[in-house]
Amino acid sequence: MTRDEITQLSFLIFPGFPMACLTSMIEPLRAANEIAGKTAFGWKLVSEDGKRVEASAEVWFEPDMALAECEDIDHLILLSGPSSKFTQPQPSEGKLRKLARHGAVIGAVSGGVFPLARSGLLEGHAASVHWCYEAAFAAEFPEIEATEDVIAIGGRRMTASGAAAAFDLALHLVEASLGAGVATEVACWFQHPLVRGQGVIQLKPTVEAESTSDMLPDMVRQAVELFSENIEDPINIADVANIVGVSARQLERLFFKATGKTPFQYYRFLRMHKARQLLHYSKETLPQIALAVGCSTPSSMSRSYTEVFGISPAEDRKKVNMFRVRDNSIAPPA
C-alpha cells in the first residue's frame, strides 16, 4: 500500500489530556487495519515541543515529534483539557493554520476544542462541545457555534465531545475509508452499542445520577429544556407549566415523581451547574458568573451554590486550582 492510500493521523497531546480520548480513536483504527488486512490508517503522537507529556491519569506518553516537525499529514487532532494553552502561541498556532492551508483536516476531542478555538481555526465552523464545558466555551467563544451533537464534521474540521464520541469519530473515518461493513464490525469488536453519526445529541445526567435527560417524561423534558434556555434570565415556574400545558401543581408532581426534586429545586440545580462550569473552566469573576446564571448578587449565588454542592463558589474554585495540571492556566479567585 502506498503512502497516498494510508490515512495519516497525528494526535497533538497537551499536559493533562484525557487518555481515554486518545485510546478511543487509536484502537478502532488499529482494529480496522486488522479487519481489512491492510494498513489503511497510520498515527503518530505529537507534543508542542516534542517532549514527553503526562496525561490526566498520570500516565506519561512519548511523542514521535514536535508540532513544528509535522508535515504531510491528513488529520491533526488536538487532545487536551479546557484550560490547556500553547506555551508558544504564535508559532504553534501559526503551524496549525499552515497545516490547515495545506489541506489537513484539523480537529479536537473533548477539551481540545478550547486551544483549537483559540487558534482561530473554528471560526465559521460548528464545534461539538462536551456538556460539562458548554457554559465556559460559550463565555470564551460567543461567536463560535457550539453544538450538543456528539460529533461535528464539516469544512475540514471535526470535533468530538468526549471519549465515546472519539470512538464514533474514528468509526466515521473507518467507514469513509473502508466502508460501512468494516465500521460496523469494528464497533462490534469493542461492543460499542451503536454507530452514532452527526445529529445524535449528547446524553446529560439529570439531578438523579441514575437517569439521563432522554429518560424523562415528555412534559418534564420540555420543562427542563425551557429551564436550560432561560439560565441568565430566569423564567417563572408557573409560565413554564402553562407553556407545557399543565398546572403548576401538576408540574410539581410530575417533576417530583421523575426526579425527586421540585421544579424550583431542579431549575436551581441547572443554574448552579452552569455556575460550576464557569468556575472550573473559565476566567469569569464571581460577579460575572452570578449574572450569567440569573443571580442578582454574588452572595445570592453563593447561598444557592453552597446548598446545591455543599461548598462555596470561592472555596470550590480554590480547590480546583489546587489540582490543575502543571502549565495549565489557573482561574482567578474572584
Short mmCIF file of C-alpha atoms in Angstrom, two decimals:
data_model
loop_
_atom_site.label_atom_id
_atom_site.label_comp_id
_atom_site.label_asym_id
_atom_site.label_seq_id
_atom_site.Cartn_x
_atom_site.Cartn_y
_atom_site.Cartn_z
CA MET A 1 0.00 0.00 0.00
CA THR A 2 1.40 3.42 -0.94
CA ARG A 3 1.58 6.46 1.30
CA ASP A 4 -1.31 8.06 -0.61
CA GLU A 5 -3.55 5.13 0.30
CA ILE A 6 -2.84 5.42 4.04
CA THR A 7 -4.75 7.96 6.12
CA GLN A 8 -2.18 9.55 8.43
CA LEU A 9 -3.37 10.99 11.73
CA SER A 10 -1.35 13.00 14.23
CA PHE A 11 -2.60 13.46 17.78
CA LEU A 12 -1.41 16.67 19.41
CA ILE A 13 -1.40 15.98 23.15
CA PHE A 14 -1.25 18.66 25.84
CA PRO A 15 -0.31 18.19 29.52
CA GLY A 16 -3.32 16.80 31.35
CA PHE A 17 -5.04 15.47 28.22
CA PRO A 18 -7.69 12.74 28.74
CA MET A 19 -6.00 9.44 27.89
CA ALA A 20 -9.32 7.73 27.10
CA CYS A 21 -9.88 10.12 24.20
CA LEU A 22 -6.60 9.02 22.61
CA THR A 23 -7.16 5.28 23.01
CA SER A 24 -10.78 5.65 21.87
CA MET A 25 -9.52 6.87 18.50
CA ILE A 26 -6.43 4.71 18.02
CA GLU A 27 -7.92 1.35 18.99
CA PRO A 28 -10.76 1.32 16.42
CA LEU A 29 -8.30 2.42 13.73
CA ARG A 30 -5.95 -0.42 14.71
CA ALA A 31 -8.83 -2.88 14.60
CA ALA A 32 -9.91 -1.58 11.19
CA ASN A 33 -6.43 -2.25 9.83
CA GLU A 34 -6.57 -5.79 11.18
CA ILE A 35 -10.08 -6.49 9.87
CA ALA A 36 -9.28 -5.05 6.44
CA GLY A 37 -5.98 -6.94 6.28
CA LYS A 38 -4.05 -3.84 5.30
CA THR A 39 -2.65 -0.64 6.79
CA ALA A 40 -5.38 1.84 5.97
CA PHE A 41 -4.54 4.12 8.92
CA GLY A 42 -1.33 5.30 10.49
CA TRP A 43 -0.86 7.54 13.52
CA LYS A 44 1.74 9.45 15.47
CA LEU A 45 1.81 11.35 18.74
CA VAL A 46 2.82 14.99 18.73
CA SER A 47 3.54 17.46 21.52
CA GLU A 48 4.19 21.15 21.16
CA ASP A 49 7.90 20.83 21.95
CA GLY A 50 8.46 17.13 21.25
CA LYS A 51 8.93 16.32 24.94
CA ARG A 52 7.00 13.64 26.80
CA VAL A 53 3.57 14.54 28.14
CA GLU A 54 1.69 13.43 31.24
CA ALA A 55 -2.00 12.59 30.77
CA SER A 56 -4.65 13.43 33.35
CA ALA A 57 -4.41 9.83 34.59
CA GLU A 58 -0.72 10.46 35.46
CA VAL A 59 0.50 8.20 32.63
CA TRP A 60 3.38 9.54 30.56
CA PHE A 61 3.44 9.46 26.74
CA GLU A 62 6.49 9.80 24.49
CA PRO A 63 5.61 11.80 21.35
CA ASP A 64 7.04 10.90 17.96
CA MET A 65 7.74 14.50 17.06
CA ALA A 66 7.28 18.16 17.89
CA LEU A 67 4.45 20.15 16.32
CA ALA A 68 6.91 22.13 14.20
CA GLU A 69 8.03 18.86 12.57
CA CYS A 70 4.55 17.84 11.39
CA GLU A 71 4.40 17.54 7.63
CA ASP A 72 2.45 15.51 5.09
CA ILE A 73 -0.43 14.54 7.40
CA ASP A 74 -4.11 14.08 6.65
CA HIS A 75 -5.52 14.84 10.11
CA LEU A 76 -4.29 16.65 13.20
CA ILE A 77 -6.43 16.07 16.30
CA LEU A 78 -5.95 18.15 19.46
CA LEU A 79 -6.40 16.39 22.82
CA SER A 80 -6.38 18.49 25.96
CA GLY A 81 -8.25 19.83 28.95
CA PRO A 82 -10.27 23.04 28.56
CA SER A 83 -7.63 25.23 30.23
CA SER A 84 -4.75 23.99 28.06
CA LYS A 85 -2.86 26.56 26.03
CA PHE A 86 0.23 26.55 23.84
CA THR A 87 3.38 27.65 25.65
CA GLN A 88 4.43 29.41 22.42
CA PRO A 89 1.09 30.51 20.93
CA GLN A 90 2.37 32.47 17.94
CA PRO A 91 4.49 29.78 16.23
CA SER A 92 2.32 26.87 17.36
CA GLU A 93 -0.98 28.37 16.26
CA GLY A 94 0.74 29.50 13.08
CA LYS A 95 1.74 25.91 12.42
CA LEU A 96 -1.87 24.76 12.85
CA ARG A 97 -3.03 27.36 10.35
CA LYS A 98 -0.29 26.34 7.89
CA LEU A 99 -1.33 22.69 8.09
CA ALA A 100 -4.94 23.72 7.54
CA ARG A 101 -3.98 25.81 4.49
CA HIS A 102 -2.18 22.80 3.02
CA GLY A 103 -5.29 20.64 3.26
CA ALA A 104 -5.02 18.84 6.59
CA VAL A 105 -8.26 18.16 8.45
CA ILE A 106 -7.92 19.83 11.84
CA GLY A 107 -9.95 18.54 14.76
CA ALA A 108 -10.27 18.21 18.50
CA VAL A 109 -11.73 15.91 21.13
CA SER A 110 -13.21 16.97 24.48
CA GLY A 111 -11.33 19.96 25.94
CA GLY A 112 -9.17 20.15 22.81
CA VAL A 113 -11.81 22.41 21.26
CA PHE A 114 -10.54 25.22 23.53
CA PRO A 115 -6.95 25.55 22.18
CA LEU A 116 -8.30 24.88 18.69
CA ALA A 117 -10.81 27.72 19.05
CA ARG A 118 -8.07 29.99 20.45
CA SER A 119 -6.07 29.38 17.27
CA GLY A 120 -8.92 30.85 15.21
CA LEU A 121 -9.49 27.66 13.22
CA LEU A 122 -13.06 27.09 14.43
CA GLU A 123 -14.35 30.41 13.13
CA GLY A 124 -17.25 29.71 10.80
CA HIS A 125 -17.48 26.09 11.94
CA ALA A 126 -19.77 24.33 14.39
CA ALA A 127 -17.97 22.58 17.25
CA SER A 128 -19.10 19.62 19.34
CA VAL A 129 -18.61 20.73 22.95
CA HIS A 130 -18.96 18.39 25.91
CA TRP A 131 -21.95 19.36 28.07
CA CYS A 132 -19.74 19.93 31.11
CA TYR A 133 -17.75 22.59 29.20
CA GLU A 134 -20.58 24.26 27.27
CA ALA A 135 -21.01 27.28 29.55
CA ALA A 136 -17.28 28.02 29.69
CA PHE A 137 -16.94 27.59 25.92
CA ALA A 138 -19.86 29.91 25.21
CA ALA A 139 -18.42 32.53 27.57
CA GLU A 140 -14.98 32.50 25.92
CA PHE A 141 -16.10 31.99 22.32
CA PRO A 142 -19.58 33.50 21.89
CA GLU A 143 -19.02 33.84 18.13
CA ILE A 144 -18.49 30.09 17.59
CA GLU A 145 -21.47 27.79 17.16
CA ALA A 146 -21.35 25.07 19.84
CA THR A 147 -23.48 22.02 19.16
CA GLU A 148 -24.75 19.34 21.53
CA ASP A 149 -24.17 16.69 18.83
CA VAL A 150 -21.69 14.01 19.90
CA ILE A 151 -19.59 14.78 16.81
CA ALA A 152 -19.47 17.67 14.34
CA ILE A 153 -17.83 17.31 10.92
CA GLY A 154 -17.68 19.86 8.14
CA GLY A 155 -15.39 22.15 6.20
CA ARG A 156 -12.22 20.16 7.01
CA ARG A 157 -12.91 20.42 10.72
CA MET A 158 -14.02 17.61 13.01
CA THR A 159 -14.75 17.69 16.72
CA ALA A 160 -15.96 15.13 19.22
CA SER A 161 -17.42 15.81 22.65
CA GLY A 162 -15.63 13.09 24.64
CA ALA A 163 -14.04 9.64 24.69
CA ALA A 164 -17.08 7.68 23.48
CA ALA A 165 -17.65 10.33 20.81
CA ALA A 166 -13.99 9.96 19.79
CA PHE A 167 -14.74 6.29 19.10
CA ASP A 168 -17.68 7.40 16.91
CA LEU A 169 -15.39 9.83 15.10
CA ALA A 170 -12.91 7.03 14.43
CA LEU A 171 -15.74 4.86 13.10
CA HIS A 172 -16.67 7.69 10.73
CA LEU A 173 -13.10 7.67 9.38
CA VAL A 174 -13.19 3.89 9.04
CA GLU A 175 -16.46 3.99 7.13
CA ALA A 176 -15.20 6.73 4.81
CA SER A 177 -12.04 4.76 4.02
CA LEU A 178 -13.08 1.10 4.23
CA GLY A 179 -16.88 1.08 4.08
CA ALA A 180 -19.81 0.66 6.46
CA GLY A 181 -19.29 -3.08 6.81
CA VAL A 182 -15.82 -2.70 8.33
CA ALA A 183 -17.01 0.17 10.56
CA THR A 184 -19.85 -1.98 11.91
CA GLU A 185 -17.50 -4.90 12.53
CA VAL A 186 -15.10 -2.63 14.41
CA ALA A 187 -17.97 -1.38 16.57
CA CYS A 188 -18.99 -4.97 17.30
CA TRP A 189 -15.42 -5.96 18.19
CA PHE A 190 -15.49 -3.43 21.01
CA GLN A 191 -19.18 -3.97 21.84
CA HIS A 192 -19.78 -0.31 21.00
CA PRO A 193 -23.59 -0.18 21.38
CA LEU A 194 -24.36 1.65 18.16
CA VAL A 195 -22.66 3.58 15.40
CA ARG A 196 -23.57 7.21 16.07
CA GLY A 197 -23.27 9.79 13.32
CA GLN A 198 -23.84 13.52 13.20
CA GLY A 199 -27.13 14.74 14.61
CA VAL A 200 -27.05 12.48 17.67
CA ILE A 201 -27.34 14.59 20.82
CA GLN A 202 -25.16 14.03 23.88
CA LEU A 203 -26.82 12.42 26.87
CA LYS A 204 -26.76 14.55 30.01
CA PRO A 205 -27.27 13.46 33.60
CA THR A 206 -30.37 14.64 35.40
CA VAL A 207 -30.45 15.68 39.06
CA GLU A 208 -30.82 11.98 39.84
CA ALA A 209 -27.49 10.41 38.86
CA GLU A 210 -29.02 7.13 37.67
CA SER A 211 -31.07 8.78 34.92
CA THR A 212 -30.28 10.76 31.79
CA SER A 213 -32.17 13.55 30.05
CA ASP A 214 -33.67 11.25 27.41
CA MET A 215 -35.34 9.16 30.13
CA LEU A 216 -37.52 11.98 31.48
CA PRO A 217 -41.29 12.06 30.82
CA ASP A 218 -42.16 14.29 27.87
CA MET A 219 -43.66 17.21 29.85
CA VAL A 220 -40.79 17.17 32.33
CA ARG A 221 -38.28 17.07 29.49
CA GLN A 222 -39.98 20.04 27.82
CA ALA A 223 -39.84 21.97 31.09
CA VAL A 224 -36.15 21.14 31.53
CA GLU A 225 -35.46 22.42 28.02
CA LEU A 226 -37.21 25.70 28.89
CA PHE A 227 -35.19 25.95 32.09
CA SER A 228 -31.97 25.32 30.14
CA GLU A 229 -32.84 28.04 27.63
CA ASN A 230 -33.50 30.57 30.39
CA ILE A 231 -30.49 30.42 32.70
CA GLU A 232 -29.35 34.04 32.57
CA ASP A 233 -32.89 35.43 32.67
CA PRO A 234 -34.87 33.01 34.87
CA ILE A 235 -38.39 32.10 33.80
CA ASN A 236 -41.33 31.78 36.19
CA ILE A 237 -42.27 28.19 37.07
CA ALA A 238 -45.95 28.98 36.52
CA ASP A 239 -45.16 30.23 33.00
CA VAL A 240 -43.27 27.03 32.25
CA ALA A 241 -46.23 24.94 33.43
CA ASN A 242 -48.55 26.97 31.21
CA ILE A 243 -46.28 26.50 28.17
CA VAL A 244 -46.12 22.71 28.57
CA GLY A 245 -49.87 22.58 29.16
CA VAL A 246 -50.27 21.60 32.82
CA SER A 247 -50.98 23.36 36.09
CA ALA A 248 -48.09 24.40 38.32
CA ARG A 249 -49.25 21.85 40.90
CA GLN A 250 -49.34 19.06 38.32
CA LEU A 251 -45.90 20.01 37.01
CA GLU A 252 -44.56 19.81 40.55
CA ARG A 253 -45.99 16.31 40.97
CA LEU A 254 -44.54 15.18 37.64
CA PHE A 255 -41.11 16.58 38.49
CA PHE A 256 -41.02 15.05 41.94
CA LYS A 257 -42.03 11.64 40.60
CA ALA A 258 -39.42 11.74 37.81
CA THR A 259 -36.52 13.41 39.62
CA GLY A 260 -37.22 13.54 43.34
CA LYS A 261 -36.98 17.34 43.09
CA THR A 262 -39.48 20.17 42.74
CA PRO A 263 -39.26 22.25 39.54
CA PHE A 264 -37.71 25.09 41.57
CA GLN A 265 -35.03 22.79 43.01
CA TYR A 266 -34.30 21.29 39.61
CA TYR A 267 -34.09 24.74 37.97
CA ARG A 268 -31.75 25.94 40.69
CA PHE A 269 -29.56 22.88 40.11
CA LEU A 270 -29.28 23.67 36.38
CA ARG A 271 -28.31 27.27 37.08
CA MET A 272 -25.74 26.29 39.71
CA HIS A 273 -24.42 23.56 37.41
CA LYS A 274 -23.68 26.25 34.82
CA ALA A 275 -22.09 28.36 37.55
CA ARG A 276 -19.83 25.43 38.42
CA GLN A 277 -18.80 25.01 34.78
CA LEU A 278 -17.80 28.67 34.65
CA LEU A 279 -15.98 28.44 37.97
CA HIS A 280 -13.98 25.40 36.88
CA TYR A 281 -13.27 26.14 33.23
CA SER A 282 -13.39 29.89 32.69
CA LYS A 283 -11.75 33.04 34.00
CA GLU A 284 -15.07 34.77 34.69
CA THR A 285 -15.17 36.53 38.05
CA LEU A 286 -17.75 35.61 40.69
CA PRO A 287 -19.90 38.72 39.95
CA GLN A 288 -19.81 37.88 36.23
CA ILE A 289 -20.77 34.28 36.91
CA ALA A 290 -23.62 35.35 39.20
CA LEU A 291 -25.10 37.48 36.41
CA ALA A 292 -24.63 34.66 33.89
CA VAL A 293 -26.79 32.31 35.97
CA GLY A 294 -29.54 34.81 36.81
CA CYS A 295 -28.41 35.81 40.32
CA SER A 296 -28.59 39.48 41.24
CA THR A 297 -25.54 39.34 43.52
CA PRO A 298 -22.57 37.02 44.17
CA SER A 299 -23.84 36.45 47.71
CA SER A 300 -27.20 35.13 46.49
CA MET A 301 -25.41 32.80 44.09
CA SER A 302 -23.08 31.70 46.86
CA ARG A 303 -26.02 30.71 49.07
CA SER A 304 -27.65 28.64 46.33
CA TYR A 305 -24.34 27.15 45.24
CA THR A 306 -23.47 26.07 48.76
CA GLU A 307 -26.92 24.50 49.24
CA VAL A 308 -26.55 22.51 46.00
CA PHE A 309 -22.88 21.45 46.19
CA GLY A 310 -22.02 21.76 49.88
CA ILE A 311 -19.14 24.15 49.18
CA SER A 312 -18.99 27.87 48.43
CA PRO A 313 -18.06 29.06 44.93
CA ALA A 314 -14.84 30.68 46.16
CA GLU A 315 -13.79 27.52 48.01
CA ASP A 316 -14.69 25.34 45.03
CA ARG A 317 -12.59 27.40 42.61
CA LYS A 318 -9.67 27.38 45.05
CA LYS A 319 -9.97 23.59 45.39
CA VAL A 320 -10.00 23.06 41.62
CA ASN A 321 -6.97 25.31 41.12
CA MET A 322 -5.01 23.17 43.59
CA PHE A 323 -5.37 20.22 41.19
CA ARG A 324 -4.67 21.99 37.91
CA VAL A 325 -2.12 20.13 35.82
CA ARG A 326 1.22 21.96 35.70
CA ASP A 327 1.40 24.59 32.91
CA ASN A 328 -2.39 24.85 32.61
CA SER A 329 -3.87 28.24 33.34
CA ILE A 330 -5.41 28.98 36.71
CA ALA A 331 -8.73 30.74 37.13
CA PRO A 332 -8.81 33.89 39.32
CA PRO A 333 -10.20 33.52 42.84
CA ALA A 334 -12.88 36.17 42.37
#
